[in-house]
Amino acid sequence: MLMSITTQAISVHTGLEEKEISALLEVPPQPEWGDVAFPCFLLAKKYRKAPQQIALELAEAVDREEGLTASASGAYVNITLGRSVHIPLMLAELSEPEFFKPDLGHGQRVVIDMSSPNIAKPFGIGHLRSTVIGAALYRILGETGYVPVRVNHLGDWGTQFGKQIAAYKRWGNEERLQLDPIGESLKLYVRFHEEAEHDPSLEDEGREWFRRLEHGDTEAQRLWEFFVKVSLREFDRMYQRLNITFDHVLGESFYNDKMQAVVAQLREKGLLEESDGALVVRLEDEGLPPCLILKKDGTTIYPTRDLATAIYRREVMKADRLLYVVGGEQQLHFQQVFAVLKRAGETWSEQCEHVPFGLMRFAGKKMSTRRGKVVKLEEVLDEAVVRALTIITQKNPDLQDQQEIAEDVGIGAIIFGDLKNNRLNEVDFSLEDALTFEGETGPYVQYTHARIRSLLEKAHAGTGAGSSIDVPTRDRHAPDPTYASDEILGDAGWALLKQLVRYQGQLERAARQLEPSVIARFALDTAQAFNRFYAKERIADGGPWRIQLAEQTADILAHTLHLLGLKAPYRM
């Protein structure tokens, strides 16, 4: 509302479209300059005047609008909203359900490919980014008018399984494998790559076992099914702790019977060419290297499976849009897959989008399954909960349900520690930094929310059990001279209210940019604005406007935490 009020006023006096104006509006660097600033450079050509002169004339015109004052500062028009007029309107807007659910998607069905851990490997901290970014996007898109669908595309097929089977047949032990299936599988996988550096014939052995798997070899199938079963059991435990579910859990193997149709389609359209015994689709016209479809031994590869997957999601899952939340190192792969779809005549390929993210490092080091450098997510979650419990016990020894709250805070700290970063940035994970109750952390936002709930409980208790607090409503065109709301809601409260009404715009921005960090940053800014309000103005006995402002702050903080996948405890 803050921006829409000024956008409408500027549009009336300039003739510019409101959407164009909205993209230009800024927040002045100093609060005393005004609430909103509009740069006039764009109007110089239209009016054939200097931007500074346009700013003077526009400020004079806007200043005559009801509830607005305006002044020129260079080429900018600084606009201040009259608090007695706009505070009740802004608070009323925050109470409207549609404020929280803008309709950007208009019911478009969006399939989100996310998490995608590899079978027979530990669920490491490196899998966290795709999982929590994808889950946050699911919630954000669901709030903005889309119909999102979560798909866990398990890595359960490919040459790595031939390597896994070859390693087991050479060095494996059935008893050790049964006792610790994931740990033993990782050891075998790491040993395979260590040995292959000195014995290249191992690579051929691995490829042969995968070929046998693709052709239904009984022993290869038995071992593969065992690895899949124990891995799914391990993954489910991690997803339960992260409070993440999926609409579909489909491995790459699900598309095995669908790949030949893709190969046939490419062959029919004359797109397949032989290259050193393999079959490829040439993409030089797209500025890309050839896309490998079938290897020289006739086995499939990632692009083949992803082509079949995309077609299935479009035709069977009825996707209007396909998102792939996968690390940035796979950019070329997806460019090739989307380009092949386009050349095959699939016009909807324009609705396929790779949503990349940067690497997650641990103590500055990149993790590698092949080298055995895996930090298990479960160990990190356990440590986070233990540390959170220690802090909570020290700060509030009488708190009930300490273990449950420690789980919410510890795991929430890890999720928030990831999502507060722009997804394209690399993240150097630090558990100690993520768990502090001060600064830019999940616990800081959760604690602020809990503080407000406690404050409100005391305020409502003071009005009588079960009673409600009546907040007067105001007509913008009929201000009440006996009520000066700017005296009851001071500068810190006004700043907080302006922050809250930014929520819808930030939610829309997060959905358009597919960027959860927008929501995380909004949550941090909101928590900081409330704590300044709390420090400078009396709330519990400071009048109904302050109570309502605190209530709406708590509701919005809880809402943003939910979008990011965190719990919002009422006590901490």
Coordinates of C-alpha atoms in Angstrom, one line a residue:
M1 CA 0.0 0.0 0.0
L2 CA 2.9 2.4 0.8
M3 CA 4.1 2.3 -2.8
S4 CA 0.6 2.0 -4.4
I5 CA -0.6 5.3 -2.8
T6 CA 2.4 7.2 -4.1
T7 CA 2.3 5.4 -7.4
Q8 CA -1.3 6.5 -8.0
A9 CA -0.6 10.1 -7.2
I10 CA 2.5 10.2 -9.5
S11 CA 0.6 8.5 -12.3
V12 CA -2.2 11.1 -12.2
H13 CA 0.3 14.0 -12.7
T14 CA 2.7 12.3 -15.1
G15 CA 0.7 10.0 -17.3
L16 CA 3.1 7.2 -16.7
E17 CA 1.8 3.6 -16.2
E18 CA 1.6 2.6 -12.5
K19 CA 3.7 -0.5 -13.2
E20 CA 6.5 1.7 -14.7
I21 CA 6.4 4.1 -11.7
S22 CA 6.4 1.3 -9.2
A23 CA 9.7 -0.1 -10.7
L24 CA 11.3 3.3 -10.1
L25 CA 10.2 4.1 -6.6
E26 CA 12.9 4.1 -3.9
V27 CA 13.1 4.4 -0.1
P28 CA 15.0 7.6 0.8
P29 CA 18.3 6.9 2.6
Q30 CA 17.3 9.2 5.5
P31 CA 13.8 8.7 7.1
E32 CA 13.5 12.4 7.7
W33 CA 13.6 13.0 3.9
G34 CA 10.3 11.2 3.4
D35 CA 8.7 7.8 3.0
V36 CA 9.1 7.3 -0.7
A37 CA 11.3 8.9 -3.4
F38 CA 10.6 9.1 -7.1
P39 CA 13.5 10.0 -9.6
C40 CA 12.5 12.2 -12.5
F41 CA 15.2 11.4 -15.0
L42 CA 12.9 9.3 -17.1
L43 CA 10.6 12.3 -17.6
A44 CA 13.3 14.7 -18.9
K45 CA 12.9 13.6 -22.6
K46 CA 9.1 13.6 -22.4
Y47 CA 8.8 17.1 -21.0
R48 CA 12.0 18.5 -22.5
K49 CA 13.0 19.9 -19.1
A50 CA 15.8 19.3 -16.7
P51 CA 14.9 16.6 -14.1
Q52 CA 15.4 19.0 -11.3
Q53 CA 12.7 21.4 -12.7
I54 CA 10.3 18.4 -13.3
A55 CA 10.9 17.4 -9.7
L56 CA 9.9 20.8 -8.4
E57 CA 6.7 20.9 -10.4
L58 CA 5.7 17.3 -9.6
A59 CA 6.4 17.8 -5.9
E60 CA 4.1 20.9 -5.9
A61 CA 1.3 18.9 -7.6
V62 CA 1.6 15.8 -5.4
D63 CA 1.7 18.0 -2.3
R64 CA -1.9 19.0 -3.0
E65 CA -3.1 15.4 -2.7
E66 CA -5.0 14.4 0.4
G67 CA -2.7 12.9 3.1
L68 CA 0.5 13.5 1.1
T69 CA 3.3 16.1 1.4
A70 CA 6.0 16.3 -1.1
S71 CA 9.3 18.2 -1.7
A72 CA 12.0 18.2 -4.4
S73 CA 15.6 17.3 -3.7
G74 CA 17.6 17.6 -6.8
A75 CA 16.0 15.3 -9.4
Y76 CA 14.0 13.4 -6.8
V77 CA 10.5 14.0 -5.4
N78 CA 10.4 12.9 -1.7
I79 CA 6.9 12.1 -0.5
T80 CA 5.7 11.8 3.1
L81 CA 2.5 10.1 4.0
G82 CA 0.3 11.7 6.6
R83 CA 0.3 9.3 9.5
S84 CA -3.2 10.2 10.9
V85 CA -4.7 9.4 7.5
H86 CA -2.6 6.3 6.5
I87 CA -1.9 4.4 9.7
P88 CA -5.5 3.0 9.9
L89 CA -5.6 2.3 6.2
M90 CA -2.3 0.4 6.3
L91 CA -3.2 -1.5 9.4
A92 CA -6.5 -2.5 7.8
E93 CA -4.7 -3.7 4.7
L94 CA -2.5 -6.0 6.9
S95 CA -5.7 -7.6 8.2
E96 CA -7.0 -8.6 4.7
P97 CA -6.5 -12.3 3.8
E98 CA -5.7 -11.4 0.1
F99 CA -2.7 -9.3 1.3
F100 CA -0.9 -12.6 2.0
K101 CA -1.9 -14.4 -1.2
P102 CA -1.3 -12.2 -4.3
D103 CA -2.3 -14.1 -7.5
L104 CA 0.7 -14.1 -9.8
G105 CA 0.3 -17.6 -11.1
H106 CA -3.4 -17.8 -12.0
G107 CA -3.4 -21.5 -11.4
Q108 CA -0.4 -22.4 -13.5
R109 CA 0.9 -25.9 -12.6
V110 CA 4.6 -25.8 -11.7
V111 CA 6.6 -29.1 -11.3
I112 CA 9.6 -28.5 -9.1
D113 CA 12.5 -31.0 -9.4
M114 CA 14.3 -30.8 -6.0
S115 CA 16.6 -32.6 -3.5
S116 CA 17.5 -35.5 -5.8
P117 CA 20.0 -37.4 -3.6
N118 CA 22.0 -40.3 -5.0
I119 CA 21.1 -43.9 -4.0
A120 CA 23.8 -45.7 -2.0
K121 CA 25.3 -42.5 -0.7
P122 CA 24.9 -40.7 2.6
F123 CA 22.5 -37.8 2.8
G124 CA 25.2 -35.1 3.2
I125 CA 25.1 -31.5 4.0
G126 CA 25.7 -30.8 0.3
H127 CA 22.2 -32.1 -0.4
L128 CA 20.7 -29.5 1.8
R129 CA 20.6 -26.6 -0.7
S130 CA 18.5 -28.2 -3.4
T131 CA 16.2 -29.6 -0.7
V132 CA 15.5 -26.4 1.3
I133 CA 15.5 -24.1 -1.7
G134 CA 13.1 -26.3 -3.5
A135 CA 10.8 -26.6 -0.5
A136 CA 10.8 -22.8 0.1
L137 CA 10.0 -22.2 -3.6
Y138 CA 7.1 -24.7 -3.3
R139 CA 5.6 -22.7 -0.5
I140 CA 6.3 -19.3 -2.1
L141 CA 4.7 -20.3 -5.4
G142 CA 1.8 -21.9 -3.6
E143 CA 1.2 -18.5 -1.8
T144 CA 1.2 -16.6 -5.1
G145 CA -1.4 -18.3 -7.2
Y146 CA 0.5 -21.2 -8.6
V147 CA -0.2 -24.9 -8.2
P148 CA 3.3 -26.3 -7.3
V149 CA 4.2 -30.0 -7.4
R150 CA 7.2 -31.4 -5.5
V151 CA 9.2 -34.1 -7.2
N152 CA 12.2 -35.9 -5.7
H153 CA 14.1 -37.1 -8.7
L154 CA 16.3 -39.7 -7.1
G155 CA 19.7 -40.5 -8.6
D156 CA 19.1 -44.3 -8.8
W157 CA 20.4 -45.1 -12.3
G158 CA 23.6 -44.6 -14.3
T159 CA 27.2 -45.8 -14.6
Q160 CA 27.8 -45.1 -10.9
F161 CA 25.7 -48.1 -10.0
G162 CA 27.8 -50.3 -12.3
K163 CA 30.8 -49.0 -10.3
Q164 CA 29.0 -49.6 -7.0
I165 CA 28.2 -53.2 -8.0
A166 CA 31.7 -53.8 -9.4
A167 CA 33.2 -52.6 -6.1
Y168 CA 30.9 -54.8 -4.0
K169 CA 31.7 -57.9 -6.2
R170 CA 35.4 -57.3 -5.7
W171 CA 35.7 -56.2 -2.1
G172 CA 32.3 -56.3 -0.5
N173 CA 31.2 -58.3 2.5
E174 CA 27.5 -59.2 2.9
E175 CA 27.5 -59.0 6.7
R176 CA 29.1 -55.6 6.8
L177 CA 26.8 -54.3 4.1
Q178 CA 23.7 -55.5 6.1
L179 CA 25.0 -53.9 9.4
D180 CA 25.8 -50.5 7.8
P181 CA 24.5 -50.4 4.3
I182 CA 25.0 -46.7 3.5
G183 CA 28.4 -46.4 5.3
E184 CA 29.7 -49.6 3.7
S185 CA 28.4 -48.6 0.3
L186 CA 30.3 -45.3 0.6
K187 CA 33.5 -47.0 1.5
L188 CA 33.2 -49.3 -1.5
Y189 CA 32.5 -46.4 -3.8
V190 CA 35.5 -44.4 -2.6
R191 CA 37.8 -47.4 -2.9
F192 CA 36.6 -48.0 -6.4
H193 CA 37.8 -44.5 -7.5
E194 CA 41.0 -44.8 -5.5
E195 CA 41.8 -48.1 -7.2
A196 CA 40.7 -46.9 -10.6
E197 CA 43.4 -44.3 -10.6
H198 CA 46.0 -47.1 -10.8
D199 CA 43.9 -49.7 -12.6
P200 CA 41.9 -48.2 -15.5
S201 CA 40.3 -51.5 -16.3
L202 CA 38.0 -51.0 -13.3
E203 CA 36.2 -48.3 -15.3
D204 CA 35.4 -50.8 -18.0
E205 CA 34.3 -53.3 -15.3
G206 CA 31.9 -50.7 -13.9
R207 CA 30.5 -49.9 -17.3
E208 CA 29.9 -53.6 -18.0
W209 CA 28.0 -54.0 -14.8
F210 CA 25.7 -51.1 -15.7
R211 CA 25.2 -52.5 -19.1
R212 CA 24.1 -55.8 -17.4
L213 CA 21.8 -53.8 -15.1
E214 CA 20.1 -52.1 -18.0
H215 CA 19.6 -55.5 -19.7
G216 CA 18.0 -57.1 -16.5
D217 CA 20.9 -59.2 -15.1
T218 CA 19.5 -60.9 -12.0
E219 CA 22.5 -60.3 -9.7
A220 CA 22.9 -56.7 -10.8
Q221 CA 19.1 -56.2 -10.3
R222 CA 19.2 -57.8 -6.8
L223 CA 22.1 -55.6 -5.6
W224 CA 20.5 -52.4 -7.1
E225 CA 17.2 -53.1 -5.4
F226 CA 18.9 -53.5 -2.1
F227 CA 20.8 -50.2 -2.4
V228 CA 17.5 -48.4 -3.4
K229 CA 15.6 -49.9 -0.4
V230 CA 18.1 -49.0 2.3
S231 CA 18.7 -45.5 0.8
L232 CA 15.1 -44.6 0.7
R233 CA 14.8 -45.6 4.4
E234 CA 17.7 -43.3 5.2
F235 CA 16.4 -40.4 3.2
D236 CA 12.9 -40.5 4.7
R237 CA 14.4 -40.0 8.2
M238 CA 16.1 -36.9 7.0
Y239 CA 13.1 -35.5 5.3
Q240 CA 10.9 -36.0 8.4
R241 CA 13.4 -34.0 10.5
L242 CA 13.4 -31.2 7.9
N243 CA 9.6 -31.3 7.8
I244 CA 9.6 -31.8 4.0
T245 CA 7.4 -34.1 2.0
F246 CA 7.0 -34.8 -1.7
D247 CA 4.1 -35.2 -4.1
H248 CA 6.2 -37.7 -6.2
V249 CA 9.3 -39.7 -5.4
L250 CA 10.5 -41.0 -8.8
G251 CA 14.0 -42.2 -9.5
E252 CA 15.7 -42.0 -12.9
S253 CA 15.0 -45.7 -13.3
F254 CA 11.2 -44.9 -13.5
Y255 CA 11.9 -43.5 -17.0
N256 CA 13.7 -46.6 -18.3
D257 CA 10.7 -47.7 -20.4
K258 CA 10.2 -44.2 -21.7
M259 CA 13.7 -43.5 -23.1
Q260 CA 13.5 -45.6 -26.3
A261 CA 10.5 -43.4 -27.3
V262 CA 12.7 -40.4 -26.9
V263 CA 15.5 -41.9 -29.0
A264 CA 13.0 -42.9 -31.7
Q265 CA 11.5 -39.4 -31.8
L266 CA 14.9 -37.8 -32.2
R267 CA 15.8 -40.4 -34.9
E268 CA 12.5 -39.8 -36.7
K269 CA 13.2 -36.0 -36.8
G270 CA 16.7 -36.6 -38.2
L271 CA 18.4 -35.1 -35.2
L272 CA 20.6 -38.1 -34.2
E273 CA 24.1 -38.3 -35.6
E274 CA 26.9 -40.8 -35.0
S275 CA 30.1 -39.6 -33.3
D276 CA 32.8 -42.1 -32.5
G277 CA 30.2 -44.8 -32.2
A278 CA 27.9 -42.9 -29.9
L279 CA 24.7 -41.0 -30.9
V280 CA 24.5 -37.3 -30.4
V281 CA 22.3 -34.3 -31.2
R282 CA 24.4 -31.5 -32.7
L283 CA 23.7 -28.1 -31.1
E284 CA 26.3 -25.9 -32.7
D285 CA 23.6 -23.5 -33.9
E286 CA 22.7 -23.0 -30.3
G287 CA 26.4 -22.3 -29.4
L288 CA 26.5 -25.5 -27.4
P289 CA 28.6 -28.7 -27.7
P290 CA 26.8 -31.9 -29.0
C291 CA 24.4 -33.5 -26.6
L292 CA 25.2 -37.2 -26.0
I293 CA 22.1 -39.4 -26.2
L294 CA 23.4 -43.0 -26.4
K295 CA 26.9 -44.1 -25.5
K296 CA 28.9 -46.3 -27.9
D297 CA 27.9 -49.4 -25.9
G298 CA 24.2 -48.5 -26.3
T299 CA 23.6 -47.5 -22.7
T300 CA 21.7 -44.3 -21.8
I301 CA 23.1 -41.2 -20.1
Y302 CA 21.8 -38.3 -18.1
P303 CA 20.4 -36.2 -21.0
T304 CA 18.4 -39.2 -22.3
R305 CA 16.8 -39.7 -19.0
D306 CA 16.1 -36.0 -18.4
L307 CA 14.5 -35.7 -21.9
A308 CA 12.1 -38.6 -21.0
T309 CA 11.5 -37.0 -17.6
A310 CA 10.6 -33.6 -19.0
I311 CA 8.2 -35.1 -21.5
Y312 CA 6.5 -37.2 -18.8
R313 CA 6.1 -34.2 -16.5
R314 CA 4.6 -32.2 -19.3
E315 CA 2.3 -34.8 -20.7
V316 CA 1.3 -36.9 -17.6
M317 CA 1.8 -34.4 -14.7
K318 CA 0.3 -31.7 -16.9
A319 CA 3.0 -29.1 -16.0
D320 CA 2.7 -25.6 -17.4
R321 CA 6.2 -24.9 -16.1
L322 CA 9.2 -27.1 -15.2
L323 CA 11.8 -25.9 -12.6
Y324 CA 15.0 -27.8 -11.9
V325 CA 16.5 -26.8 -8.5
V326 CA 20.0 -28.2 -9.3
G327 CA 23.5 -26.9 -8.6
G328 CA 25.0 -24.3 -10.9
E329 CA 27.7 -26.7 -12.2
Q330 CA 24.9 -28.5 -14.2
Q331 CA 24.1 -25.4 -16.2
L332 CA 25.5 -26.7 -19.5
H333 CA 23.6 -30.0 -19.1
F334 CA 20.3 -28.3 -18.8
Q335 CA 21.1 -25.9 -21.6
Q336 CA 21.6 -28.9 -23.8
V337 CA 18.5 -30.8 -22.7
F338 CA 16.3 -27.7 -23.2
A339 CA 17.9 -27.1 -26.6
V340 CA 17.3 -30.7 -27.7
L341 CA 13.6 -30.4 -26.6
K342 CA 13.3 -27.2 -28.7
R343 CA 14.8 -28.8 -31.8
A344 CA 12.5 -31.8 -31.3
G345 CA 9.6 -29.4 -31.7
E346 CA 8.5 -29.3 -28.1
T347 CA 7.5 -25.6 -27.9
W348 CA 6.9 -25.8 -24.2
S349 CA 10.7 -26.2 -23.7
E350 CA 10.6 -22.4 -23.2
Q351 CA 8.8 -23.1 -19.9
C352 CA 11.7 -25.3 -18.6
E353 CA 14.0 -23.4 -16.3
H354 CA 17.2 -24.4 -14.4
V355 CA 17.2 -22.8 -11.0
P356 CA 20.9 -23.0 -10.1
F357 CA 22.6 -22.5 -6.8
G358 CA 26.1 -22.1 -5.6
L359 CA 28.2 -24.8 -3.8
M360 CA 28.0 -25.4 -0.1
R361 CA 31.4 -25.7 1.5
F362 CA 32.1 -26.9 5.0
A363 CA 34.9 -25.2 6.8
G364 CA 36.0 -23.8 3.4
K365 CA 36.3 -27.2 1.7
K366 CA 34.2 -28.6 -1.1
M367 CA 32.6 -31.9 -0.4
S368 CA 33.1 -34.9 -2.7
T369 CA 31.5 -38.4 -2.5
R370 CA 34.2 -39.9 -4.6
R371 CA 36.9 -38.8 -2.2
G372 CA 34.8 -39.7 0.9
K373 CA 34.6 -36.1 1.9
V374 CA 31.0 -36.2 3.1
V375 CA 29.6 -34.4 6.1
K376 CA 26.5 -36.3 7.0
L377 CA 23.4 -34.1 7.4
E378 CA 22.1 -36.1 10.3
E379 CA 25.3 -35.5 12.3
V380 CA 25.0 -31.7 11.7
L381 CA 21.3 -31.7 12.7
D382 CA 22.0 -33.6 15.9
E383 CA 24.8 -31.2 16.8
A384 CA 22.6 -28.2 16.1
V385 CA 19.8 -29.5 18.3
V386 CA 22.3 -30.2 21.1
R387 CA 23.7 -26.7 20.9
A388 CA 20.3 -25.2 20.7
L389 CA 19.2 -27.1 23.8
T390 CA 22.2 -25.9 25.8
I391 CA 21.5 -22.3 24.9
I392 CA 17.8 -22.6 25.6
T393 CA 18.4 -24.3 29.0
Q394 CA 20.8 -21.5 30.0
K395 CA 18.5 -18.7 28.9
N396 CA 15.2 -20.2 30.1
P397 CA 15.7 -23.2 32.5
D398 CA 12.0 -23.3 33.3
L399 CA 10.8 -23.6 29.7
Q400 CA 8.5 -26.5 29.0
D401 CA 9.1 -28.8 26.0
Q402 CA 12.7 -27.8 25.8
Q403 CA 13.7 -30.8 23.5
E404 CA 11.0 -30.0 21.0
I405 CA 11.8 -26.3 20.9
A406 CA 15.5 -27.2 20.6
E407 CA 14.7 -29.3 17.5
D408 CA 12.7 -26.4 16.0
V409 CA 15.5 -23.9 16.7
G410 CA 18.5 -26.1 15.8
I411 CA 17.2 -27.4 12.5
G412 CA 15.6 -24.0 11.7
A413 CA 19.0 -22.4 12.2
I414 CA 20.5 -24.7 9.6
I415 CA 17.7 -24.0 7.1
F416 CA 17.8 -20.3 7.6
G417 CA 21.6 -20.2 7.5
D418 CA 21.3 -21.5 3.9
L419 CA 18.3 -19.5 2.7
K420 CA 19.4 -16.1 3.9
N421 CA 22.0 -16.3 1.2
N422 CA 21.3 -15.5 -2.5
R423 CA 21.0 -18.9 -4.0
L424 CA 23.7 -18.2 -6.6
N425 CA 26.3 -17.5 -3.9
E426 CA 28.5 -20.2 -2.5
V427 CA 27.8 -20.9 1.2
D428 CA 30.6 -21.7 3.7
F429 CA 28.6 -23.4 6.3
S430 CA 29.3 -22.6 10.0
L431 CA 27.1 -24.2 12.7
E432 CA 28.4 -21.8 15.3
D433 CA 27.4 -18.7 13.3
A434 CA 24.0 -20.2 12.3
L435 CA 23.0 -20.8 16.0
T436 CA 23.6 -17.5 17.5
F437 CA 20.5 -15.7 18.9
E438 CA 21.8 -12.4 17.7
G439 CA 22.5 -11.1 14.2
E440 CA 21.3 -12.5 10.9
T441 CA 20.1 -15.9 12.0
G442 CA 17.0 -18.0 12.2
P443 CA 17.1 -18.2 16.0
Y444 CA 17.1 -14.3 16.1
V445 CA 13.9 -14.2 14.0
Q446 CA 12.3 -17.0 16.0
Y447 CA 13.2 -15.4 19.3
T448 CA 11.7 -12.1 18.2
H449 CA 8.5 -13.8 17.3
A450 CA 8.4 -15.6 20.7
R451 CA 9.1 -12.3 22.4
I452 CA 6.1 -10.6 20.7
R453 CA 3.8 -13.5 21.5
S454 CA 4.8 -13.3 25.2
L455 CA 4.3 -9.5 25.2
L456 CA 0.8 -9.9 23.6
E457 CA -0.2 -12.6 26.1
K458 CA 0.5 -10.2 28.9
A459 CA -1.2 -7.3 27.2
H460 CA -4.4 -9.3 26.6
A461 CA -4.3 -10.6 30.1
G462 CA -4.3 -7.0 31.3
T463 CA -7.6 -6.3 29.4
G464 CA -9.4 -9.2 31.0
A465 CA -9.4 -12.9 30.2
G466 CA -10.8 -13.6 26.8
S467 CA -11.4 -9.9 26.0
S468 CA -10.4 -8.3 22.7
I469 CA -8.8 -5.0 22.1
D470 CA -10.8 -2.6 19.9
V471 CA -8.9 -0.7 17.3
P472 CA -10.6 2.4 15.9
T473 CA -11.0 2.6 12.1
R474 CA -10.6 5.8 10.2
D475 CA -11.9 7.2 6.9
R476 CA -9.1 8.7 5.0
H477 CA -11.3 11.5 3.8
A478 CA -12.7 12.3 7.2
P479 CA -9.8 12.5 9.7
D480 CA -10.7 12.8 13.3
P481 CA -9.0 16.0 14.7
T482 CA -9.3 14.7 18.2
Y483 CA -7.0 11.7 17.5
A484 CA -3.4 12.2 16.6
S485 CA -2.1 8.8 15.6
D486 CA 1.4 10.0 15.0
E487 CA 1.6 10.7 18.8
I488 CA 0.4 7.2 19.6
L489 CA 2.6 5.5 16.9
G490 CA 6.0 7.1 17.0
D491 CA 8.8 7.1 14.5
A492 CA 9.9 3.5 15.3
G493 CA 6.4 2.2 15.1
W494 CA 5.8 4.1 11.8
A495 CA 9.0 2.5 10.4
L496 CA 7.8 -0.9 11.5
L497 CA 4.4 -0.4 9.9
K498 CA 6.1 0.7 6.6
Q499 CA 8.2 -2.5 6.8
L500 CA 5.2 -4.7 7.3
V501 CA 3.3 -3.4 4.3
R502 CA 6.2 -4.3 2.1
Y503 CA 5.5 -8.0 2.7
Q504 CA 3.3 -8.5 -0.4
G505 CA 5.8 -6.9 -2.7
Q506 CA 8.6 -8.9 -1.3
L507 CA 6.6 -12.1 -1.6
E508 CA 5.9 -11.3 -5.3
R509 CA 9.5 -10.5 -5.9
A510 CA 10.6 -13.8 -4.3
A511 CA 8.2 -15.7 -6.6
R512 CA 9.3 -13.9 -9.8
Q513 CA 13.0 -14.3 -9.1
L514 CA 12.6 -17.8 -7.6
E515 CA 14.7 -16.4 -4.7
P516 CA 13.9 -17.5 -1.1
S517 CA 16.6 -15.2 0.3
V518 CA 14.2 -12.3 -0.4
I519 CA 11.8 -13.7 2.2
A520 CA 14.7 -14.4 4.7
R521 CA 16.0 -10.9 4.4
F522 CA 12.5 -9.5 4.8
A523 CA 12.1 -11.5 8.0
L524 CA 15.4 -10.2 9.4
D525 CA 14.5 -6.6 8.5
T526 CA 11.1 -7.1 10.2
A527 CA 12.6 -8.5 13.3
Q528 CA 15.1 -5.7 13.6
A529 CA 12.4 -3.1 13.0
F530 CA 10.3 -4.6 15.7
N531 CA 13.1 -4.7 18.2
R532 CA 13.8 -1.0 17.6
F533 CA 10.1 -0.3 18.1
Y534 CA 10.1 -2.4 21.3
A535 CA 13.1 -0.5 22.6
K536 CA 11.7 3.0 21.9
E537 CA 8.0 2.8 22.4
R538 CA 5.7 1.4 25.1
I539 CA 3.6 -1.4 23.7
A540 CA 1.5 -3.3 26.3
D541 CA 0.0 -0.1 27.7
G542 CA 0.7 2.2 24.8
G543 CA -2.7 2.1 23.1
P544 CA -4.5 -0.2 20.7
W545 CA -2.6 0.8 17.6
R546 CA 0.7 -0.5 19.1
I547 CA -1.0 -3.7 20.2
Q548 CA -2.4 -4.3 16.7
L549 CA 1.0 -3.5 15.2
A550 CA 2.7 -6.0 17.4
E551 CA 0.1 -8.7 16.6
Q552 CA 0.5 -8.2 12.9
T553 CA 4.3 -8.3 13.2
A554 CA 4.0 -11.6 15.0
D555 CA 1.7 -13.0 12.3
I556 CA 3.9 -11.9 9.5
L557 CA 7.1 -13.2 11.1
A558 CA 5.3 -16.6 11.6
H559 CA 4.2 -16.5 8.0
T560 CA 7.7 -15.8 6.7
L561 CA 9.2 -18.5 8.9
H562 CA 6.7 -21.0 7.5
L563 CA 7.5 -20.1 3.9
L564 CA 11.2 -20.8 4.6
G565 CA 10.4 -24.1 6.4
L566 CA 11.0 -23.0 10.0
K567 CA 8.8 -23.4 13.0
A568 CA 7.7 -20.3 15.0
P569 CA 7.7 -21.3 18.7
Y570 CA 5.5 -19.2 21.0
R571 CA 8.1 -19.6 23.8
M572 CA 11.9 -19.9 23.7

